[in-house]
Amino acid sequence: ILAQVPAFIVSRRTCRPLSLSPRSPLLTMGAACSQNRPHQPESAATAPAGKAPANASATRSGPSGAGKRGHTADQSGHFVLKHAGNVAEVYAIDSKKIGEGAFGSVCLGKHKASCATRAIKSVPKGNPQMNQLLQMEIATMKEMDHPHIVKLFDTFEDRKCVYFAMELCEGGELFDRITKAHNFSESSAALVMRQILQAVHYMQTGNLAHRDLKPENFLVLRKDPIEQDGNVLKLIDFGLAKHVAPGQFLKSRVGTAMYMAPQVLMRRYDTQCDMWSTGVIMYILLSGRPPFSGSPEDIMFDKIRNGRWKFEGSSWEQVSEDAKALVRTMLKMSPKVRATAEQALDSVWIKELAPRASDAKLDSAVMEGLRSFKVHNKLKKAALEIVAREMNDNDIKKLRETFEALDVNQDGKLDMAEVITGIEKSGLGGGGVDVQRIVAGLDVDGSGTVDYTEFLAATIDRKTSLTKEVLWSAFNIFDQNGDGKITQQELKNVLGSADVEKHVGAESIAQVMKEADSSGDGVIEFDEFVSLMTQTVHGNCADRSGLGGA
């Protein structure tokens, strides 16, 4: 089979860009293939932009000896800090590079407060156009909240570079797993495809086209076999991602040639371009070769434009008809009849070979978290979201499976009906009125849906999760000037922005301060913050991980 694998699998030579253009600055582990970048923003697409209040720097110490630092509460979606200082003030940087490309390098960094290890991407500053694209990518990533999309935690900027602290995926690229396996078994391929399709479905429900889906842009969380329980894929590289409203179209010819949809080549496409790319990935997973090839690239482009492909090679003789049927639906020429991600997830092949954790149910501890979340003040709700983002996938595996089991339509969000059904199935609902109140407490922004991090914030095991290091990391986000105290103005800066307020409610800042400032001195110190966070609805929790005497 290896002899049948074309050169692109071995050397990636045909993954060169259509023309010279900047590499995405946010690749966590550094896929080697370049791609085109649009030369100017497209009118059909919009990108979010967050605004940050002013910040200051100060010297401080904490549980892990974190030093001087300052940041802004840049909250255009979730709690991603934009730091004004040196990245080395917040992270202990390992000088050994774990990835390097034409437009930046990646090394490991250990957060001095939480002790979490991140992938630190450094990107030299470029021209204004490059910097604008970079800011658009950051803004898009801050919107993302999904189990199979990589998380961005912090950004830094100095005179020469921009730095990104991102979720570390130690298992490398899906591309490398393909080169080692040559072609996947159907069961393994189905597990991979379900995760890819879940990420695409989430983006499609938000009218977001990624525009560069390929095996190099999916990272494996751990070094373990991809089939191992708890190992997951994470989508990266949102440098080409664009929002496109229903009925509108994008026109830039961008992406990686082999995975481009015909409509991208014809410069008139929407989010369904990603489903074509997903179909190409599935074809490669099952056969070890692409459906389209040719040199020069114009030959390959002609094949793509005409939809000329077939199940070629001996590998396909062993592939089921259900798998082939799914490939056909994703590689249909017309986007209108091409399968959506939701339809592909509902295919026989996916449901039989990669079923969701549909038997995962709400247990009493999770149920109690859902019940109590609605009564927390906005500071505690926001802090719990920060803590939930800090948790690694191994620690939240059970909760992730519960969330995915509740998410019947697999769009990465829970609507009211899904939450109600899940609670009722658990037998812990206690009546319809109580269920409605629980849902209202979770859906603080009034959108009718519960995001992934909102669910985790409500349901994490606080007895084991709220360690001093994690709480110190959360405290740092509110303590903007780094003096070891949270002032009312700092609370207002973080909790008073419209973007954060929609996540945690509109409770007055003064009321929050009154509840948390037990000493009445007008500021919230770390011990008061710990007391607030470890307090349950019925009283204080028992001492945990040394917090009782904090």
Coordinates of C-alpha atoms in Angstrom, one line a residue:
I1 CA 0.0 0.0 0.0
L2 CA 2.9 2.4 0.8
A3 CA 4.0 2.1 -2.8
Q4 CA 0.6 3.4 -3.9
V5 CA 0.9 6.5 -1.7
P6 CA 1.6 9.5 -3.9
A7 CA 4.3 12.0 -3.3
F8 CA 2.1 14.5 -1.5
I9 CA 1.7 12.1 1.4
V10 CA 5.5 11.5 1.7
S11 CA 6.9 15.0 1.0
R12 CA 3.9 17.4 0.9
R13 CA 5.4 18.9 -2.2
T14 CA 2.1 19.6 -3.9
C15 CA 0.8 21.4 -0.9
R16 CA 2.6 24.6 -2.0
P17 CA 0.5 27.8 -2.2
L18 CA -1.0 29.0 -5.4
S19 CA 1.0 32.2 -5.0
L20 CA 3.3 33.7 -2.3
S21 CA 1.3 34.7 0.8
P22 CA 1.7 34.7 4.5
R23 CA 1.4 31.6 6.6
S24 CA -1.2 31.4 9.3
P25 CA 0.4 32.8 12.5
L26 CA -1.6 30.6 14.9
L27 CA -0.6 27.1 14.0
T28 CA 0.0 25.3 17.2
M29 CA 2.4 22.6 16.0
G30 CA 3.2 24.0 12.6
A31 CA 1.7 22.3 9.6
A32 CA 4.3 22.7 6.9
C33 CA 1.9 23.5 4.0
S34 CA 1.4 27.1 3.1
Q35 CA -1.8 28.6 1.7
N36 CA -3.1 31.7 0.1
R37 CA -4.3 34.6 2.2
P38 CA -6.9 37.1 0.9
H39 CA -5.3 40.4 -0.2
Q40 CA -8.2 42.4 1.3
P41 CA -11.2 41.8 3.5
E42 CA -14.3 40.5 1.7
S43 CA -17.5 42.4 2.0
A44 CA -19.6 39.3 2.4
A45 CA -17.7 38.3 5.5
T46 CA -17.4 39.9 8.9
A47 CA -15.0 39.2 11.7
P48 CA -15.6 40.1 15.4
A49 CA -13.4 42.7 17.0
G50 CA -12.9 43.0 20.8
K51 CA -12.0 46.2 22.6
A52 CA -9.9 46.3 25.7
P53 CA -9.9 48.8 28.5
A54 CA -6.7 50.4 29.6
N55 CA -4.2 48.4 31.8
A56 CA -1.3 49.0 34.0
S57 CA 1.7 46.9 35.2
A58 CA 2.8 46.1 38.7
T59 CA 4.9 43.7 40.7
R60 CA 3.2 40.8 42.6
S61 CA 3.7 37.4 43.9
G62 CA 1.3 34.5 44.2
P63 CA 1.0 30.8 44.9
S64 CA 3.5 30.0 42.2
G65 CA 5.7 33.1 42.4
A66 CA 4.2 34.9 39.3
G67 CA 6.0 38.2 38.9
K68 CA 5.2 41.6 37.3
R69 CA 2.6 41.6 34.7
G70 CA -0.2 43.7 33.3
H71 CA -3.1 42.9 30.9
T72 CA -6.3 44.0 29.4
A73 CA -9.6 42.2 29.9
D74 CA -10.1 41.7 26.1
Q75 CA -13.3 39.8 26.1
S76 CA -14.9 39.5 22.7
G77 CA -16.2 36.1 23.5
H78 CA -14.4 34.1 26.2
F79 CA -11.7 35.0 28.6
V80 CA -8.6 35.5 26.4
L81 CA -6.2 37.9 28.0
K82 CA -4.3 40.5 25.9
H83 CA -1.1 41.2 27.8
A84 CA 1.0 44.4 27.3
G85 CA 4.1 42.9 28.9
N86 CA 6.7 40.3 28.2
V87 CA 5.5 36.8 27.7
A88 CA 8.3 35.6 30.0
E89 CA 6.7 37.4 32.9
V90 CA 3.7 35.1 32.8
Y91 CA 5.1 31.9 31.3
A92 CA 8.4 30.1 31.9
I93 CA 9.5 29.6 28.3
D94 CA 11.5 26.5 27.2
S95 CA 14.0 27.7 24.6
K96 CA 13.8 24.4 22.7
K97 CA 11.5 24.8 19.7
I98 CA 8.8 22.2 19.1
G99 CA 7.8 23.6 15.8
E100 CA 9.1 26.1 13.3
G101 CA 7.8 27.6 10.0
A102 CA 8.5 30.5 7.7
F103 CA 6.4 32.9 9.7
G104 CA 7.0 31.9 13.3
S105 CA 8.1 29.2 15.8
V106 CA 6.5 27.3 18.7
C107 CA 7.9 26.4 22.0
L108 CA 6.6 25.2 25.4
G109 CA 5.6 27.6 28.1
K110 CA 4.6 26.8 31.7
H111 CA 2.1 29.3 33.2
K112 CA 3.7 30.6 36.4
A113 CA 0.4 30.9 38.2
S114 CA -1.6 27.8 37.2
C115 CA 1.4 25.6 36.2
A116 CA -0.4 24.7 32.9
T117 CA 1.8 24.0 29.9
R118 CA 0.9 25.8 26.7
A119 CA 2.1 25.9 23.2
I120 CA 3.6 29.4 22.8
K121 CA 3.6 30.6 19.2
S122 CA 5.8 33.6 18.4
V123 CA 5.2 35.6 15.2
P124 CA 7.5 38.4 14.1
K125 CA 5.5 41.6 13.3
G126 CA 4.8 42.2 9.7
N127 CA 3.2 44.8 7.5
P128 CA -0.1 46.4 8.4
Q129 CA -2.0 44.0 6.1
M130 CA -0.5 41.0 7.8
N131 CA -1.2 42.4 11.2
Q132 CA -4.8 43.1 10.2
L133 CA -5.3 39.5 9.1
L134 CA -3.7 38.3 12.4
Q135 CA -6.1 40.3 14.5
M136 CA -9.0 38.9 12.5
E137 CA -7.8 35.4 13.2
I138 CA -7.4 36.1 16.9
A139 CA -11.0 37.6 17.0
T140 CA -12.4 34.5 15.3
M141 CA -10.6 32.1 17.6
K142 CA -12.0 33.9 20.6
E143 CA -15.5 33.2 19.4
M144 CA -14.8 29.4 19.2
D145 CA -16.0 27.2 22.1
H146 CA -16.1 23.6 21.1
P147 CA -14.5 20.3 22.3
H148 CA -12.8 19.8 18.9
I149 CA -11.4 23.3 18.3
V150 CA -8.1 24.4 19.9
K151 CA -8.3 27.0 22.7
L152 CA -6.5 30.3 22.7
F153 CA -5.7 31.5 26.3
D154 CA -3.4 34.6 26.1
T155 CA -1.8 37.0 23.6
F156 CA 1.3 39.1 24.1
E157 CA 2.9 41.8 22.1
D158 CA 6.3 43.4 22.3
R159 CA 8.3 45.6 20.0
K160 CA 9.3 42.7 17.6
C161 CA 6.7 39.9 18.0
V162 CA 3.2 38.8 18.8
Y163 CA 2.9 35.7 21.0
F164 CA 0.0 33.3 21.4
A165 CA -0.5 30.9 24.3
M166 CA -2.6 28.1 23.1
E167 CA -3.8 24.7 24.1
L168 CA -1.0 22.1 23.8
C169 CA -1.7 19.1 21.5
E170 CA 1.2 16.7 22.0
G171 CA 0.0 14.0 19.5
G172 CA 1.0 15.9 16.4
E173 CA -0.9 16.4 13.2
L174 CA -3.5 14.0 11.8
F175 CA -1.4 14.2 8.6
D176 CA 1.5 12.4 10.4
R177 CA -0.9 9.7 11.6
I178 CA -2.0 9.1 8.0
T179 CA 1.6 8.8 6.8
K180 CA 2.3 6.2 9.5
A181 CA -0.9 4.2 9.0
H182 CA -1.0 4.6 5.2
N183 CA -4.7 4.2 5.3
F184 CA -7.1 3.9 8.3
S185 CA -9.4 1.1 9.2
E186 CA -13.0 2.1 8.8
S187 CA -13.7 2.1 12.5
S188 CA -10.7 4.5 13.1
A189 CA -11.6 6.6 10.1
A190 CA -15.2 7.0 11.4
L191 CA -14.0 8.1 14.9
V192 CA -11.8 10.8 13.2
M193 CA -14.6 11.8 10.8
R194 CA -17.2 12.2 13.5
Q195 CA -14.9 14.7 15.4
I196 CA -14.1 16.6 12.2
L197 CA -17.8 16.8 11.2
Q198 CA -18.8 18.0 14.7
A199 CA -16.3 20.9 14.4
V200 CA -17.6 21.7 10.9
H201 CA -21.2 21.5 12.1
Y202 CA -20.5 24.0 14.9
M203 CA -18.9 26.4 12.4
Q204 CA -21.7 26.0 9.9
T205 CA -24.4 26.8 12.5
G206 CA -22.4 30.0 13.1
N207 CA -22.1 30.8 9.3
L208 CA -18.4 30.4 9.5
A209 CA -16.3 29.0 6.6
H210 CA -12.9 27.7 7.7
R211 CA -11.6 27.5 4.1
D212 CA -8.5 25.4 4.8
L213 CA -9.6 22.1 6.2
K214 CA -6.9 19.4 5.7
P215 CA -5.2 16.8 7.8
E216 CA -2.4 19.2 8.7
N217 CA -4.9 21.5 10.5
F218 CA -6.2 18.8 12.8
L219 CA -4.0 18.1 15.9
V220 CA -4.2 15.0 18.1
L221 CA -4.4 15.9 21.8
R222 CA -2.2 13.1 23.1
K223 CA 0.6 10.9 21.7
D224 CA -1.6 7.8 22.3
P225 CA -3.3 5.9 19.4
I226 CA -6.0 8.1 17.9
E227 CA -8.6 5.4 18.8
Q228 CA -7.7 5.4 22.5
D229 CA -10.5 6.4 24.8
G230 CA -10.2 10.1 25.6
N231 CA -7.9 11.1 22.8
V232 CA -9.5 13.8 20.7
L233 CA -8.8 15.9 17.6
K234 CA -8.5 19.7 17.7
L235 CA -9.0 22.0 14.7
I236 CA -6.5 24.8 14.3
D237 CA -5.6 27.6 11.9
F238 CA -8.4 30.2 11.5
G239 CA -6.3 32.5 9.4
L240 CA -8.6 32.1 6.4
A241 CA -11.9 31.7 8.3
K242 CA -14.7 34.1 7.2
H243 CA -18.3 34.6 8.3
V244 CA -20.7 34.5 5.4
A245 CA -24.4 35.2 5.8
P246 CA -26.9 32.9 4.2
G247 CA -27.5 33.8 0.6
Q248 CA -24.2 35.6 0.3
F249 CA -20.9 34.3 -1.2
L250 CA -17.2 34.5 -0.7
K251 CA -15.0 35.2 -3.7
S252 CA -11.3 34.9 -2.8
R253 CA -9.6 31.8 -4.1
V254 CA -7.8 30.6 -1.0
G255 CA -6.9 27.4 0.8
T256 CA -4.7 24.4 -0.1
A257 CA -5.1 23.4 -3.7
M258 CA -5.8 19.7 -3.2
Y259 CA -8.7 20.3 -0.8
M260 CA -10.4 23.3 -2.7
A261 CA -14.0 22.9 -3.6
P262 CA -15.0 23.6 -7.3
Q263 CA -16.8 26.7 -6.2
V264 CA -13.7 28.1 -4.5
L265 CA -11.9 27.9 -7.9
M266 CA -14.9 29.6 -9.5
R267 CA -14.9 32.3 -6.8
R268 CA -18.5 31.9 -5.6
Y269 CA -19.0 29.8 -2.5
D270 CA -20.3 29.6 1.1
T271 CA -19.7 27.4 4.1
Q272 CA -20.4 24.2 2.0
C273 CA -16.8 24.6 0.7
D274 CA -15.7 23.0 4.0
M275 CA -17.8 19.9 3.3
W276 CA -16.0 19.3 0.0
S277 CA -12.7 19.5 1.9
T278 CA -14.0 17.1 4.5
G279 CA -14.9 14.7 1.8
V280 CA -11.4 14.8 0.4
I281 CA -10.0 14.1 3.9
M282 CA -12.3 11.1 4.3
Y283 CA -11.2 9.8 0.9
I284 CA -7.5 10.1 2.0
L285 CA -8.2 8.4 5.4
L286 CA -9.7 5.3 3.7
S287 CA -7.3 5.0 0.8
G288 CA -4.0 6.8 1.6
R289 CA -4.3 8.8 -1.6
P290 CA -6.2 12.0 -2.7
P291 CA -9.2 11.9 -5.1
F292 CA -7.6 14.7 -7.1
S293 CA -4.0 15.0 -8.2
G294 CA -2.0 16.2 -11.2
S295 CA 1.0 18.2 -12.2
P296 CA 1.0 21.0 -13.0
E297 CA -1.8 22.1 -10.7
D298 CA -3.9 23.3 -13.6
I299 CA -4.5 19.6 -14.5
M300 CA -5.7 19.0 -10.9
F301 CA -7.9 22.1 -11.0
D302 CA -9.6 20.9 -14.2
K303 CA -10.5 17.6 -12.5
I304 CA -11.8 19.4 -9.5
R305 CA -13.9 21.9 -11.6
N306 CA -15.4 19.0 -13.5
G307 CA -15.8 16.7 -10.4
R308 CA -13.8 14.0 -12.1
W309 CA -12.8 11.4 -9.5
K310 CA -13.4 7.7 -8.7
F311 CA -12.7 5.1 -6.1
E312 CA -9.4 4.1 -7.6
G313 CA -6.9 1.5 -6.2
S314 CA -7.1 -1.8 -4.4
S315 CA -7.7 -0.1 -1.0
W316 CA -11.3 0.6 -2.0
E317 CA -12.1 -3.0 -2.6
Q318 CA -12.2 -3.5 1.2
V319 CA -14.2 -0.4 1.9
S320 CA -17.9 -0.7 2.7
E321 CA -20.7 0.7 0.5
D322 CA -21.9 2.9 3.4
A323 CA -18.5 4.6 3.6
K324 CA -18.4 5.1 -0.2
A325 CA -21.9 6.5 -0.1
L326 CA -20.8 9.1 2.5
V327 CA -17.8 10.2 0.4
R328 CA -20.1 10.6 -2.6
T329 CA -22.5 12.8 -0.7
M330 CA -19.7 15.1 0.4
L331 CA -18.0 15.3 -3.0
K332 CA -21.2 16.2 -4.9
M333 CA -20.5 19.1 -7.4
S334 CA -23.5 21.2 -6.4
P335 CA -23.3 22.7 -2.8
K336 CA -27.1 22.6 -2.7
V337 CA -27.2 18.8 -2.8
R338 CA -23.8 18.2 -1.1
A339 CA -24.3 16.8 2.4
T340 CA -24.1 19.3 5.2
A341 CA -22.1 18.4 8.3
E342 CA -25.3 17.7 10.2
Q343 CA -26.5 15.3 7.5
A344 CA -23.1 13.6 7.4
L345 CA -23.2 13.0 11.1
D346 CA -26.6 11.4 10.7
S347 CA -25.2 8.9 8.1
V348 CA -25.4 5.2 8.6
W349 CA -21.7 4.8 8.5
I350 CA -21.0 7.4 11.2
K351 CA -23.8 6.2 13.5
E352 CA -22.8 2.6 13.3
L353 CA -19.0 2.8 13.5
A354 CA -18.6 5.9 15.6
P355 CA -21.7 6.3 17.8
R356 CA -21.8 9.2 20.2
A357 CA -21.6 8.5 24.0
S358 CA -25.4 8.4 24.0
D359 CA -25.6 6.4 27.2
A360 CA -23.8 9.1 29.2
K361 CA -26.3 10.5 31.7
L362 CA -26.4 13.3 34.2
D363 CA -25.4 11.9 37.6
S364 CA -26.4 13.5 40.9
A365 CA -23.2 15.6 41.2
V366 CA -23.6 17.1 37.7
M367 CA -27.3 17.7 38.4
E368 CA -26.4 19.5 41.6
G369 CA -24.0 21.8 39.7
L370 CA -26.8 22.6 37.2
R371 CA -29.2 23.4 40.0
S372 CA -26.8 25.7 41.9
F373 CA -25.2 27.6 39.0
K374 CA -28.2 29.9 38.6
V375 CA -27.8 31.4 42.1
H376 CA -24.1 32.4 41.8
N377 CA -23.3 36.0 41.4
K378 CA -21.7 37.2 38.2
L379 CA -18.2 37.2 39.5
K380 CA -18.4 33.6 40.5
K381 CA -20.0 32.6 37.2
A382 CA -17.3 34.4 35.3
A383 CA -14.6 32.8 37.4
L384 CA -16.1 29.4 37.0
E385 CA -16.0 29.9 33.2
I386 CA -12.3 30.8 33.5
V387 CA -11.6 27.7 35.6
A388 CA -13.5 25.5 33.1
R389 CA -11.3 26.8 30.3
E390 CA -8.2 26.0 32.3
M391 CA -9.2 22.4 32.8
N392 CA -7.5 19.9 30.5
D393 CA -9.4 17.4 28.4
N394 CA -8.4 14.5 30.6
D395 CA -10.0 16.1 33.7
I396 CA -13.2 16.9 31.9
K397 CA -13.5 13.7 29.8
K398 CA -16.7 12.5 31.6
L399 CA -18.3 16.0 31.3
R400 CA -17.4 16.3 27.6
E401 CA -19.1 12.9 27.0
T402 CA -22.1 14.0 28.9
F403 CA -22.3 17.3 27.0
E404 CA -22.0 15.4 23.6
A405 CA -24.7 12.9 24.7
L406 CA -27.1 15.8 25.5
D407 CA -26.2 17.5 22.2
V408 CA -28.6 15.5 20.1
N409 CA -28.1 17.4 16.9
Q410 CA -24.3 17.6 17.5
D411 CA -24.0 21.4 16.8
G412 CA -21.8 22.0 19.8
K413 CA -24.5 23.8 21.8
L414 CA -27.4 22.7 24.0
D415 CA -30.8 24.1 23.3
M416 CA -33.5 24.2 25.9
A417 CA -35.2 21.0 24.6
E418 CA -31.9 19.0 24.7
V419 CA -31.2 20.1 28.3
I420 CA -34.7 19.3 29.4
T421 CA -34.6 15.9 27.7
G422 CA -31.3 15.0 29.3
I423 CA -32.4 16.0 32.8
E424 CA -35.7 14.1 32.5
K425 CA -33.8 11.0 31.2
S426 CA -31.6 11.1 34.2
G427 CA -34.6 10.8 36.5
L428 CA -33.3 13.7 38.6
G429 CA -35.4 16.5 37.2
G430 CA -37.8 16.9 40.1
G431 CA -40.6 18.3 37.9
G432 CA -40.9 20.5 34.9
V433 CA -40.9 23.8 36.7
D434 CA -37.5 23.1 38.3
V435 CA -36.1 22.0 34.9
Q436 CA -37.2 25.3 33.4
R437 CA -35.5 27.2 36.1
I438 CA -32.3 25.3 35.7
V439 CA -32.3 26.0 31.9
A440 CA -32.9 29.7 32.5
G441 CA -30.0 29.8 35.0
L442 CA -27.6 28.2 32.5
D443 CA -28.8 30.3 29.5
V444 CA -27.6 33.6 31.0
D445 CA -27.3 35.4 27.7
G446 CA -30.9 34.6 26.7
S447 CA -29.8 33.0 23.5
G448 CA -31.8 29.8 24.1
T449 CA -28.6 27.7 24.0
V450 CA -26.0 26.6 26.5
D451 CA -22.4 26.8 25.2
Y452 CA -19.8 24.1 26.0
T453 CA -17.8 26.2 28.5
E454 CA -21.1 27.4 30.2
F455 CA -22.0 23.7 30.7
L456 CA -18.5 22.9 32.1
A457 CA -18.6 25.9 34.4
A458 CA -21.8 24.7 36.0
T459 CA -20.8 21.1 36.3
I460 CA -17.1 20.8 37.1
D461 CA -16.3 19.1 40.4
R462 CA -15.4 22.1 42.5
K463 CA -14.0 20.0 45.3
T464 CA -11.2 18.8 43.1
S465 CA -11.0 21.5 40.4
L466 CA -10.7 24.6 42.5
T467 CA -7.1 24.3 43.5
K468 CA -5.1 27.3 44.7
E469 CA -3.2 27.5 41.5
V470 CA -6.3 27.5 39.3
L471 CA -8.0 30.0 41.5
W472 CA -4.9 32.3 41.4
S473 CA -4.9 32.1 37.6
A474 CA -8.6 33.2 37.6
F475 CA -7.9 35.9 40.2
N476 CA -5.2 37.3 37.9
I477 CA -7.7 38.0 35.1
F478 CA -9.7 40.3 37.4
D479 CA -6.7 41.9 39.1
Q480 CA -5.7 43.9 36.0
N481 CA -2.9 46.0 37.5
G482 CA -1.3 43.1 39.4
D483 CA -1.3 44.5 42.9
G484 CA -3.0 41.5 44.6
K485 CA -6.4 43.2 44.9
I486 CA -9.5 43.4 42.8
T487 CA -11.0 46.9 42.8
Q488 CA -14.5 47.8 41.9
Q489 CA -13.2 49.5 38.7
E490 CA -11.4 46.3 37.7
L491 CA -14.6 44.3 38.3
K492 CA -16.4 46.8 36.1
N493 CA -13.7 46.5 33.4
V494 CA -14.0 42.8 33.2
L495 CA -17.7 42.1 34.1
G496 CA -19.2 45.3 32.8
S497 CA -18.4 44.9 29.1
A498 CA -21.3 43.9 27.0
D499 CA -19.6 40.7 25.8
V500 CA -19.0 39.4 29.3
E501 CA -22.3 40.7 30.7
K502 CA -24.2 38.6 28.2
H503 CA -22.4 35.5 29.6
V504 CA -22.8 36.2 33.3
G505 CA -25.8 38.4 33.7
A506 CA -26.5 42.0 34.5
E507 CA -26.1 42.0 38.3
S508 CA -24.7 45.3 39.6
I509 CA -21.0 45.6 40.2
A510 CA -21.6 47.1 43.6
Q511 CA -23.7 44.1 44.7
V512 CA -21.0 41.7 43.5
M513 CA -18.3 43.7 45.5
K514 CA -20.5 43.7 48.6
E515 CA -20.9 39.9 48.5
A516 CA -17.2 39.2 47.9
D517 CA -15.5 41.9 50.0
S518 CA -16.1 40.3 53.4
S519 CA -13.7 42.7 55.2
G520 CA -15.5 45.7 53.8
D521 CA -12.2 47.5 52.8
G522 CA -13.4 48.2 49.3
V523 CA -11.3 45.6 47.5
I524 CA -11.4 41.8 47.0
E525 CA -8.2 40.1 48.1
F526 CA -7.2 36.6 47.2
D527 CA -8.4 35.0 50.4
E528 CA -11.8 36.6 49.9
F529 CA -11.9 35.4 46.3
V530 CA -11.1 31.9 47.4
S531 CA -13.8 32.0 50.1
L532 CA -16.4 33.1 47.5
M533 CA -15.4 30.5 45.0
T534 CA -15.4 27.6 47.5
Q535 CA -18.7 28.5 49.1
T536 CA -21.6 26.3 48.2
V537 CA -25.3 27.2 48.1
H538 CA -25.8 25.7 51.6
G539 CA -22.5 26.9 53.1
N540 CA -18.8 26.5 52.8
C541 CA -17.2 23.4 51.3
A542 CA -14.7 21.5 53.3
D543 CA -11.0 22.3 53.0
R544 CA -9.7 21.3 49.6
S545 CA -6.1 21.1 48.4
G546 CA -4.9 23.5 51.1
L547 CA -7.6 26.2 50.3
G548 CA -9.2 26.1 53.7
G549 CA -6.5 28.2 55.3
A550 CA -5.9 30.4 52.3

